[in-house]
Amino acid sequence: MTWPANSATRDDDAAAGIEVDETFEPFTQRDDIFSRAMWDDTVRSPRTDAFFASYRIEAAPRRGDGFTQRDFALRNAAWLISDIMTDRHAAQGRREGFQAALSADTPVSPDRVPVDDPDRMAAEIKRTARFFGAQLCGITDFDRRWLYTSRVDTRDMSEAPHDLPEGLTSVIVLGHEMDADLVATYPSALAGAATGKAYSHEAAVALQLAAFIRNLGYQAVASMNDTALVIPYAVKAGLGEYARNQLVITPQLGPRLRFSKIFTDLPLTHDSPRPLGVAAFCDICTKCADACPVAALPYGAPSTDRPNRSAIKGVRKWTSDAEKCFGFWAKLASDCAICLRVCPFNRDYSHWTARLWRRLALSRFRRLALWLARDHGARVKPQNWWSG
């Protein structure tokens, strides 16, 4: 589907809760806060350099529960597979999975499997994704609005072309669960192991599923945080709904997951957005904003306000102040996901009580659900994880 040349709006935006205006511009990845911390002197500092270094052997253990050498050791080990993928073409300026797509290790088969039934093929892709370990899988169209304008050449932090193949038609979005027990200990270096494990896991899953598609004779580009904004694709693929904490709330896992994606020309039926009622709940809930130690999350209604250049232009949504957020990460020498931990939707939905709460939260009884969640999301001491 295309949209008029004089408009950035598409007919299917409303169903996904996407609202763009005439000022919309695709995002430049060089302006994301992690890239800026590598070139922008208003963000980069000895503390941010130390933050990145801490994920290797230069960890910063210190006194305090959750920040011992053992905690950093687990976190950094959890990141290992992702780091291997990231580093393998670093000499060419490709920080893969973050500022460049994951390179293909297998060619596209010259023998193309015919696809007469895109519905069936979509079902097979979802089954294969589950086989490789993805918890969620949805499929949407290749909406170019969410592509970054370029990738980043990390040798000099300049802009470089994506080099995506021609003819891409679909985006397969994969959801990867984060460990609930570790998430409960945020903010801590120990909790960062939940993030690292999910990234290492998703790198393997995305590469394997992309290889499967290429063996069928079709293009497939595996992608993590690179190449495009994943949240719009996840929402359009029917996996969940955007929330005040800048995360996608899914029915199965709440916000406790990471997303990866695969760009392909394999003929596939696309899923539809499924508005759940999350936005209405977030309208009355500010638990994430209340809990943010640096006031980086917004109160009030969604808007097109941009706290700084690390926010996309022309999209009406809840938008965080990435500079404040990353500044706190740098201070910790680890990632922070307090907003994820305290989110009332962060629950184990294998329990009937959690499913009942979700039903209330997504209904006109949302204020009752908010009251019931008043003490939800308390931090668990990291030492309890080790002794558990």
Tab-separated table of C-alpha atoms in Angstrom:
chain	number	residue	atom	x	y	z
A	1	MET	CA	0.000	0.000	0.000
A	2	THR	CA	1.254	3.476	-0.841
A	3	TRP	CA	0.179	6.884	0.411
A	4	PRO	CA	-0.197	10.234	-1.350
A	5	ALA	CA	3.057	12.048	-2.045
A	6	ASN	CA	1.874	15.069	-0.065
A	7	SER	CA	0.959	13.082	3.048
A	8	ALA	CA	2.725	10.800	5.501
A	9	THR	CA	-0.596	9.336	6.666
A	10	ARG	CA	-1.833	5.911	5.641
A	11	ASP	CA	-5.338	4.473	5.714
A	12	ASP	CA	-4.396	1.726	8.183
A	13	ASP	CA	-2.723	4.055	10.709
A	14	ALA	CA	-5.789	4.602	12.871
A	15	ALA	CA	-6.259	0.895	13.584
A	16	ALA	CA	-2.639	0.739	14.811
A	17	GLY	CA	-2.970	3.869	16.920
A	18	ILE	CA	-0.401	5.644	14.710
A	19	GLU	CA	-0.866	9.367	14.184
A	20	VAL	CA	1.538	11.363	12.032
A	21	ASP	CA	1.233	14.940	10.846
A	22	GLU	CA	2.582	17.067	8.022
A	23	THR	CA	5.882	17.631	9.861
A	24	PHE	CA	6.748	13.921	9.823
A	25	GLU	CA	10.275	12.957	8.841
A	26	PRO	CA	11.864	9.493	8.880
A	27	PHE	CA	14.334	9.117	11.728
A	28	THR	CA	18.089	9.377	11.313
A	29	GLN	CA	19.709	6.599	13.327
A	30	ARG	CA	22.803	8.704	13.826
A	31	ASP	CA	20.566	10.717	16.183
A	32	ASP	CA	19.549	7.844	18.438
A	33	ILE	CA	20.939	8.328	21.918
A	34	PHE	CA	23.382	5.410	21.738
A	35	SER	CA	24.860	6.637	18.471
A	36	ARG	CA	25.008	10.198	19.763
A	37	ALA	CA	26.956	8.954	22.767
A	38	MET	CA	29.669	7.991	20.292
A	39	TRP	CA	29.934	11.301	18.418
A	40	ASP	CA	27.901	14.115	20.041
A	41	ASP	CA	29.883	16.018	22.664
A	42	THR	CA	26.643	17.163	24.312
A	43	VAL	CA	25.970	13.504	25.193
A	44	ARG	CA	29.349	11.781	25.148
A	45	SER	CA	31.410	11.936	28.335
A	46	PRO	CA	33.935	9.807	30.235
A	47	ARG	CA	30.966	8.312	32.039
A	48	THR	CA	29.207	7.242	28.821
A	49	ASP	CA	32.474	5.822	27.457
A	50	ALA	CA	32.828	3.851	30.689
A	51	PHE	CA	29.247	2.607	30.308
A	52	PHE	CA	30.014	0.999	26.938
A	53	ALA	CA	33.368	-0.340	28.184
A	54	SER	CA	31.679	-1.949	31.189
A	55	TYR	CA	29.999	-4.490	28.925
A	56	ARG	CA	33.379	-6.045	28.201
A	57	ILE	CA	36.147	-6.871	30.633
A	58	GLU	CA	36.164	-3.300	31.989
A	59	ALA	CA	33.094	-3.829	34.162
A	60	ALA	CA	32.563	-1.475	37.078
A	61	PRO	CA	31.759	-3.636	40.116
A	62	ARG	CA	31.130	-1.741	43.319
A	63	ARG	CA	29.518	-2.089	46.687
A	64	GLY	CA	25.793	-2.426	46.497
A	65	ASP	CA	23.392	-5.268	45.953
A	66	GLY	CA	23.190	-6.091	42.255
A	67	PHE	CA	26.455	-4.421	41.232
A	68	THR	CA	29.120	-6.897	42.384
A	69	GLN	CA	31.645	-8.511	40.078
A	70	ARG	CA	29.432	-11.602	40.003
A	71	ASP	CA	26.451	-9.514	38.824
A	72	PHE	CA	28.437	-7.813	36.065
A	73	ALA	CA	29.938	-11.179	35.095
A	74	LEU	CA	26.480	-12.677	34.518
A	75	ARG	CA	25.275	-9.618	32.629
A	76	ASN	CA	28.259	-9.524	30.297
A	77	ALA	CA	28.201	-13.281	29.711
A	78	ALA	CA	24.519	-12.987	28.756
A	79	TRP	CA	25.470	-10.469	26.053
A	80	LEU	CA	28.209	-12.671	24.562
A	81	ILE	CA	26.433	-14.085	21.491
A	82	SER	CA	24.992	-10.699	20.613
A	83	ASP	CA	28.474	-9.192	20.999
A	84	ILE	CA	29.972	-11.778	18.652
A	85	MET	CA	27.406	-10.849	16.003
A	86	THR	CA	28.041	-7.160	16.626
A	87	ASP	CA	31.810	-7.436	16.327
A	88	ARG	CA	32.256	-9.766	13.396
A	89	HIS	CA	32.304	-6.994	10.751
A	90	ALA	CA	33.355	-4.091	12.970
A	91	ALA	CA	36.424	-3.453	10.792
A	92	GLN	CA	34.041	-2.465	7.980
A	93	GLY	CA	32.179	-0.043	10.253
A	94	ARG	CA	29.216	-2.384	10.692
A	95	ARG	CA	28.011	-2.696	14.283
A	96	GLU	CA	25.531	-5.374	13.358
A	97	GLY	CA	22.252	-5.694	15.181
A	98	PHE	CA	22.467	-2.117	16.412
A	99	GLN	CA	23.709	0.193	13.654
A	100	ALA	CA	23.672	-2.222	10.717
A	101	ALA	CA	21.595	-5.235	9.758
A	102	LEU	CA	22.900	-8.735	10.472
A	103	SER	CA	24.926	-10.010	7.533
A	104	ALA	CA	23.613	-13.052	5.691
A	105	ASP	CA	25.698	-16.188	6.154
A	106	THR	CA	23.809	-18.144	3.516
A	107	PRO	CA	22.993	-17.161	-0.071
A	108	VAL	CA	19.522	-16.974	-1.552
A	109	SER	CA	18.771	-20.311	-3.171
A	110	PRO	CA	18.493	-20.103	-6.968
A	111	ASP	CA	15.608	-22.582	-6.730
A	112	ARG	CA	12.589	-20.666	-5.488
A	113	VAL	CA	9.836	-22.589	-3.736
A	114	PRO	CA	6.529	-21.456	-5.278
A	115	VAL	CA	4.062	-19.892	-2.841
A	116	ASP	CA	0.478	-20.321	-3.998
A	117	ASP	CA	-1.071	-19.703	-0.582
A	118	PRO	CA	0.369	-16.722	1.370
A	119	ASP	CA	-1.913	-17.601	4.305
A	120	ARG	CA	-0.367	-21.030	4.623
A	121	MET	CA	3.147	-19.676	4.178
A	122	ALA	CA	2.535	-17.105	6.933
A	123	ALA	CA	1.420	-19.917	9.231
A	124	GLU	CA	4.549	-21.909	8.346
A	125	ILE	CA	6.782	-18.917	9.083
A	126	LYS	CA	5.152	-18.486	12.495
A	127	ARG	CA	5.576	-22.165	13.266
A	128	THR	CA	9.227	-22.009	12.208
A	129	ALA	CA	9.780	-18.894	14.319
A	130	ARG	CA	8.391	-20.733	17.351
A	131	PHE	CA	10.606	-23.728	16.562
A	132	PHE	CA	13.700	-21.521	16.622
A	133	GLY	CA	12.608	-20.003	19.925
A	134	ALA	CA	10.605	-16.841	19.299
A	135	GLN	CA	7.714	-16.422	21.724
A	136	LEU	CA	5.739	-14.146	19.375
A	137	CYS	CA	5.596	-13.643	15.615
A	138	GLY	CA	3.540	-11.238	13.532
A	139	ILE	CA	3.771	-10.071	9.932
A	140	THR	CA	3.114	-6.657	8.437
A	141	ASP	CA	3.849	-4.757	5.243
A	142	PHE	CA	7.166	-3.093	4.466
A	143	ASP	CA	6.223	0.452	5.487
A	144	ARG	CA	9.176	2.625	4.475
A	145	ARG	CA	8.219	5.436	6.858
A	146	TRP	CA	9.844	3.550	9.709
A	147	LEU	CA	13.141	2.874	7.941
A	148	TYR	CA	16.051	4.878	9.284
A	149	THR	CA	17.272	7.313	6.655
A	150	SER	CA	20.614	5.510	6.663
A	151	ARG	CA	22.768	3.218	8.751
A	152	VAL	CA	25.765	4.373	10.768
A	153	ASP	CA	29.348	3.637	9.745
A	154	THR	CA	30.912	3.187	13.174
A	155	ARG	CA	34.442	3.863	11.930
A	156	ASP	CA	33.685	7.571	11.828
A	157	MET	CA	29.968	7.670	12.812
A	158	SER	CA	29.023	8.904	9.363
A	159	GLU	CA	25.860	7.955	7.486
A	160	ALA	CA	26.001	5.010	5.099
A	161	PRO	CA	23.429	3.320	2.834
A	162	HIS	CA	21.403	0.381	4.100
A	163	ASP	CA	21.997	-1.667	0.945
A	164	LEU	CA	18.662	-3.443	1.378
A	165	PRO	CA	17.684	-5.614	-1.586
A	166	GLU	CA	14.993	-4.450	-3.971
A	167	GLY	CA	11.466	-5.806	-3.911
A	168	LEU	CA	10.961	-6.238	-0.159
A	169	THR	CA	7.268	-6.507	0.706
A	170	SER	CA	6.935	-7.757	4.276
A	171	VAL	CA	8.369	-7.393	7.765
A	172	ILE	CA	8.292	-10.392	10.086
A	173	VAL	CA	8.362	-9.208	13.703
A	174	LEU	CA	9.619	-11.571	16.395
A	175	GLY	CA	9.082	-11.208	20.144
A	176	HIS	CA	11.591	-12.599	22.652
A	177	GLU	CA	10.751	-12.935	26.337
A	178	MET	CA	12.914	-11.372	29.042
A	179	ASP	CA	13.458	-13.320	32.255
A	180	ALA	CA	10.802	-12.231	34.767
A	181	ASP	CA	12.851	-12.937	37.895
A	182	LEU	CA	15.781	-10.856	36.651
A	183	VAL	CA	13.523	-8.030	35.452
A	184	ALA	CA	12.159	-7.825	38.991
A	185	THR	CA	15.619	-6.708	40.197
A	186	TYR	CA	15.909	-3.596	37.987
A	187	PRO	CA	17.813	-1.346	38.269
A	188	SER	CA	20.887	-3.524	38.734
A	189	ALA	CA	23.719	-4.932	36.687
A	190	LEU	CA	22.247	-8.339	37.475
A	191	ALA	CA	18.986	-7.363	35.792
A	192	GLY	CA	20.974	-6.385	32.703
A	193	ALA	CA	21.499	-10.106	32.166
A	194	ALA	CA	17.807	-10.325	31.213
A	195	THR	CA	18.395	-7.799	28.436
A	196	GLY	CA	21.632	-9.421	27.275
A	197	LYS	CA	20.180	-12.910	27.209
A	198	ALA	CA	17.214	-11.698	25.140
A	199	TYR	CA	19.503	-9.948	22.643
A	200	SER	CA	21.757	-12.996	22.294
A	201	HIS	CA	18.691	-15.183	21.863
A	202	GLU	CA	17.055	-12.930	19.293
A	203	ALA	CA	20.246	-12.713	17.232
A	204	ALA	CA	20.231	-16.483	16.838
A	205	VAL	CA	16.502	-16.702	16.111
A	206	ALA	CA	16.497	-13.898	13.546
A	207	LEU	CA	19.548	-15.293	11.738
A	208	GLN	CA	18.086	-18.809	11.642
A	209	LEU	CA	14.663	-17.737	10.398
A	210	ALA	CA	16.245	-15.495	7.748
A	211	ALA	CA	18.429	-18.406	6.626
A	212	PHE	CA	15.331	-20.600	6.325
A	213	ILE	CA	13.668	-18.016	4.080
A	214	ARG	CA	16.778	-17.619	1.897
A	215	ASN	CA	16.902	-21.392	1.512
A	216	LEU	CA	13.363	-21.164	0.125
A	217	GLY	CA	14.714	-18.824	-2.567
A	218	TYR	CA	13.620	-15.452	-1.169
A	219	GLN	CA	15.382	-12.392	0.201
A	220	ALA	CA	15.562	-12.131	4.001
A	221	VAL	CA	17.443	-9.492	6.003
A	222	ALA	CA	17.712	-10.160	9.743
A	223	SER	CA	17.549	-7.066	11.920
A	224	MET	CA	17.600	-6.185	15.616
A	225	ASN	CA	17.813	-2.531	16.717
A	226	ASP	CA	19.151	-1.498	13.323
A	227	THR	CA	17.689	-0.419	9.978
A	228	ALA	CA	14.224	0.650	11.152
A	229	LEU	CA	12.064	1.466	14.152
A	230	VAL	CA	10.610	-1.851	15.269
A	231	ILE	CA	7.735	-0.594	17.453
A	232	PRO	CA	5.511	0.603	14.567
A	233	TYR	CA	6.013	-2.714	12.805
A	234	ALA	CA	5.222	-4.696	15.970
A	235	VAL	CA	2.013	-2.734	16.504
A	236	LYS	CA	0.976	-3.043	12.849
A	237	ALA	CA	1.708	-6.782	12.990
A	238	GLY	CA	-0.913	-7.157	15.711
A	239	LEU	CA	1.499	-8.060	18.496
A	240	GLY	CA	0.439	-5.350	20.921
A	241	GLU	CA	-0.186	-1.701	21.622
A	242	TYR	CA	2.128	1.228	22.349
A	243	ALA	CA	2.252	2.440	25.952
A	244	ARG	CA	3.327	5.455	28.012
A	245	ASN	CA	6.571	3.711	28.982
A	246	GLN	CA	7.621	3.656	25.272
A	247	LEU	CA	7.152	-0.104	25.117
A	248	VAL	CA	4.735	-2.407	23.295
A	249	ILE	CA	2.279	-4.107	25.634
A	250	THR	CA	1.518	-7.612	24.383
A	251	PRO	CA	-1.334	-9.822	25.649
A	252	GLN	CA	1.033	-12.720	26.305
A	253	LEU	CA	4.019	-11.046	27.974
A	254	GLY	CA	2.994	-7.491	28.710
A	255	PRO	CA	6.061	-5.280	28.050
A	256	ARG	CA	8.605	-7.912	29.126
A	257	LEU	CA	10.157	-8.718	25.761
A	258	ARG	CA	12.515	-7.553	23.024
A	259	PHE	CA	11.695	-7.425	19.321
A	260	SER	CA	13.648	-8.326	16.208
A	261	LYS	CA	12.542	-8.264	12.587
A	262	ILE	CA	13.164	-9.754	9.161
A	263	PHE	CA	12.648	-7.884	5.893
A	264	THR	CA	11.625	-10.204	3.073
A	265	ASP	CA	9.968	-10.587	-0.316
A	266	LEU	CA	8.465	-13.960	0.597
A	267	PRO	CA	4.732	-13.835	-0.247
A	268	LEU	CA	2.965	-13.631	3.122
A	269	THR	CA	-0.447	-12.631	4.403
A	270	HIS	CA	-0.166	-9.668	6.731
A	271	ASP	CA	-1.651	-9.517	10.201
A	272	SER	CA	-3.835	-6.629	11.301
A	273	PRO	CA	-3.366	-4.310	14.293
A	274	ARG	CA	-5.332	-5.325	17.376
A	275	PRO	CA	-6.186	-2.354	19.582
A	276	LEU	CA	-6.429	-3.790	23.067
A	277	GLY	CA	-7.357	-0.859	25.255
A	278	VAL	CA	-3.828	-0.258	26.536
A	279	ALA	CA	-3.859	3.394	25.502
A	280	ALA	CA	-7.007	4.003	27.548
A	281	PHE	CA	-5.336	2.393	30.558
A	282	CYS	CA	-2.162	4.443	30.087
A	283	ASP	CA	-4.321	7.577	29.977
A	284	ILE	CA	-5.096	7.048	33.665
A	285	CYS	CA	-1.890	5.283	34.744
A	286	THR	CA	1.401	7.067	35.385
A	287	LYS	CA	3.238	4.384	37.369
A	288	CYS	CA	6.164	4.342	34.921
A	289	ALA	CA	6.527	8.123	34.900
A	290	ASP	CA	6.191	8.259	38.684
A	291	ALA	CA	8.926	5.655	39.114
A	292	CYS	CA	11.448	7.095	36.655
A	293	PRO	CA	14.352	8.390	38.778
A	294	VAL	CA	15.270	11.137	36.297
A	295	ALA	CA	11.755	12.155	35.158
A	296	ALA	CA	12.449	11.031	31.603
A	297	LEU	CA	8.942	9.690	30.938
A	298	PRO	CA	6.008	11.932	30.013
A	299	TYR	CA	2.834	12.757	31.869
A	300	GLY	CA	-0.303	13.927	30.109
A	301	ALA	CA	-1.625	12.991	26.700
A	302	PRO	CA	0.416	11.896	23.682
A	303	SER	CA	1.864	14.796	21.707
A	304	THR	CA	4.300	15.626	18.941
A	305	ASP	CA	6.670	17.339	21.399
A	306	ARG	CA	10.332	16.376	20.961
A	307	PRO	CA	12.512	16.706	24.082
A	308	ASN	CA	15.611	16.560	21.866
A	309	ARG	CA	16.859	15.289	18.506
A	310	SER	CA	16.730	11.666	19.671
A	311	ALA	CA	12.953	11.644	19.122
A	312	ILE	CA	11.183	11.192	15.801
A	313	LYS	CA	9.558	14.232	14.253
A	314	GLY	CA	5.862	14.483	13.444
A	315	VAL	CA	4.462	11.456	15.321
A	316	ARG	CA	1.903	12.010	18.084
A	317	LYS	CA	2.822	9.669	20.917
A	318	TRP	CA	4.217	9.455	24.414
A	319	THR	CA	7.906	10.316	24.050
A	320	SER	CA	10.680	9.957	26.598
A	321	ASP	CA	13.636	12.264	27.115
A	322	ALA	CA	16.363	9.950	25.853
A	323	GLU	CA	19.153	12.193	27.118
A	324	LYS	CA	17.901	11.992	30.697
A	325	CYS	CA	17.276	8.254	30.393
A	326	PHE	CA	20.682	7.380	29.005
A	327	GLY	CA	22.371	9.711	31.457
A	328	PHE	CA	20.983	7.531	34.255
A	329	TRP	CA	22.145	4.376	32.470
A	330	ALA	CA	25.641	5.815	32.268
A	331	LYS	CA	25.571	6.646	35.965
A	332	LEU	CA	24.607	3.041	36.759
A	333	ALA	CA	27.048	1.576	34.206
A	334	SER	CA	24.114	-0.651	33.281
A	335	ASP	CA	20.720	-0.431	31.624
A	336	CYS	CA	17.631	0.607	33.556
A	337	ALA	CA	14.156	-0.788	33.003
A	338	ILE	CA	12.313	0.420	36.071
A	339	CYS	CA	9.514	1.506	33.745
A	340	LEU	CA	9.169	-2.087	32.548
A	341	ARG	CA	9.347	-3.555	36.048
A	342	VAL	CA	6.609	-1.347	37.533
A	343	CYS	CA	4.254	-1.554	34.538
A	344	PRO	CA	0.971	-3.099	35.725
A	345	PHE	CA	0.957	-5.245	32.562
A	346	ASN	CA	4.246	-6.876	33.571
A	347	ARG	CA	2.692	-10.110	34.855
A	348	ASP	CA	2.836	-13.862	34.451
A	349	TYR	CA	-0.253	-14.549	32.388
A	350	SER	CA	-0.055	-18.284	32.958
A	351	HIS	CA	-1.893	-17.491	36.222
A	352	TRP	CA	-5.642	-16.972	36.068
A	353	THR	CA	-5.426	-14.028	38.449
A	354	ALA	CA	-3.166	-12.178	36.000
A	355	ARG	CA	-5.522	-12.938	33.121
A	356	LEU	CA	-8.468	-11.676	35.154
A	357	TRP	CA	-6.570	-8.472	35.973
A	358	ARG	CA	-5.750	-7.986	32.282
A	359	ARG	CA	-9.406	-8.383	31.381
A	360	LEU	CA	-10.333	-5.668	33.870
A	361	ALA	CA	-7.514	-3.368	32.709
A	362	LEU	CA	-8.635	-3.553	29.088
A	363	SER	CA	-12.270	-2.874	29.926
A	364	ARG	CA	-14.336	-0.025	31.366
A	365	PHE	CA	-13.238	-1.297	34.779
A	366	ARG	CA	-9.699	-0.058	34.156
A	367	ARG	CA	-9.744	2.223	37.220
A	368	LEU	CA	-10.459	-0.774	39.407
A	369	ALA	CA	-7.553	-2.591	37.733
A	370	LEU	CA	-5.290	0.397	38.381
A	371	TRP	CA	-6.280	0.410	42.056
A	372	LEU	CA	-5.597	-3.317	42.295
A	373	ALA	CA	-2.123	-2.677	40.818
A	374	ARG	CA	-1.253	0.038	43.349
A	375	ASP	CA	1.513	-2.060	44.947
A	376	HIS	CA	2.517	-3.944	41.814
A	377	GLY	CA	6.101	-4.058	40.574
A	378	ALA	CA	8.068	-3.659	43.790
A	379	ARG	CA	11.785	-4.269	43.354
A	380	VAL	CA	13.171	-7.635	44.404
A	381	LYS	CA	16.619	-7.584	45.999
A	382	PRO	CA	19.200	-8.954	43.539
A	383	GLN	CA	20.736	-11.126	46.258
A	384	ASN	CA	17.440	-13.015	46.392
A	385	TRP	CA	17.931	-14.107	42.775
A	386	TRP	CA	21.275	-15.687	43.569
A	387	SER	CA	19.889	-17.540	46.592
A	388	GLY	CA	16.648	-18.542	44.881
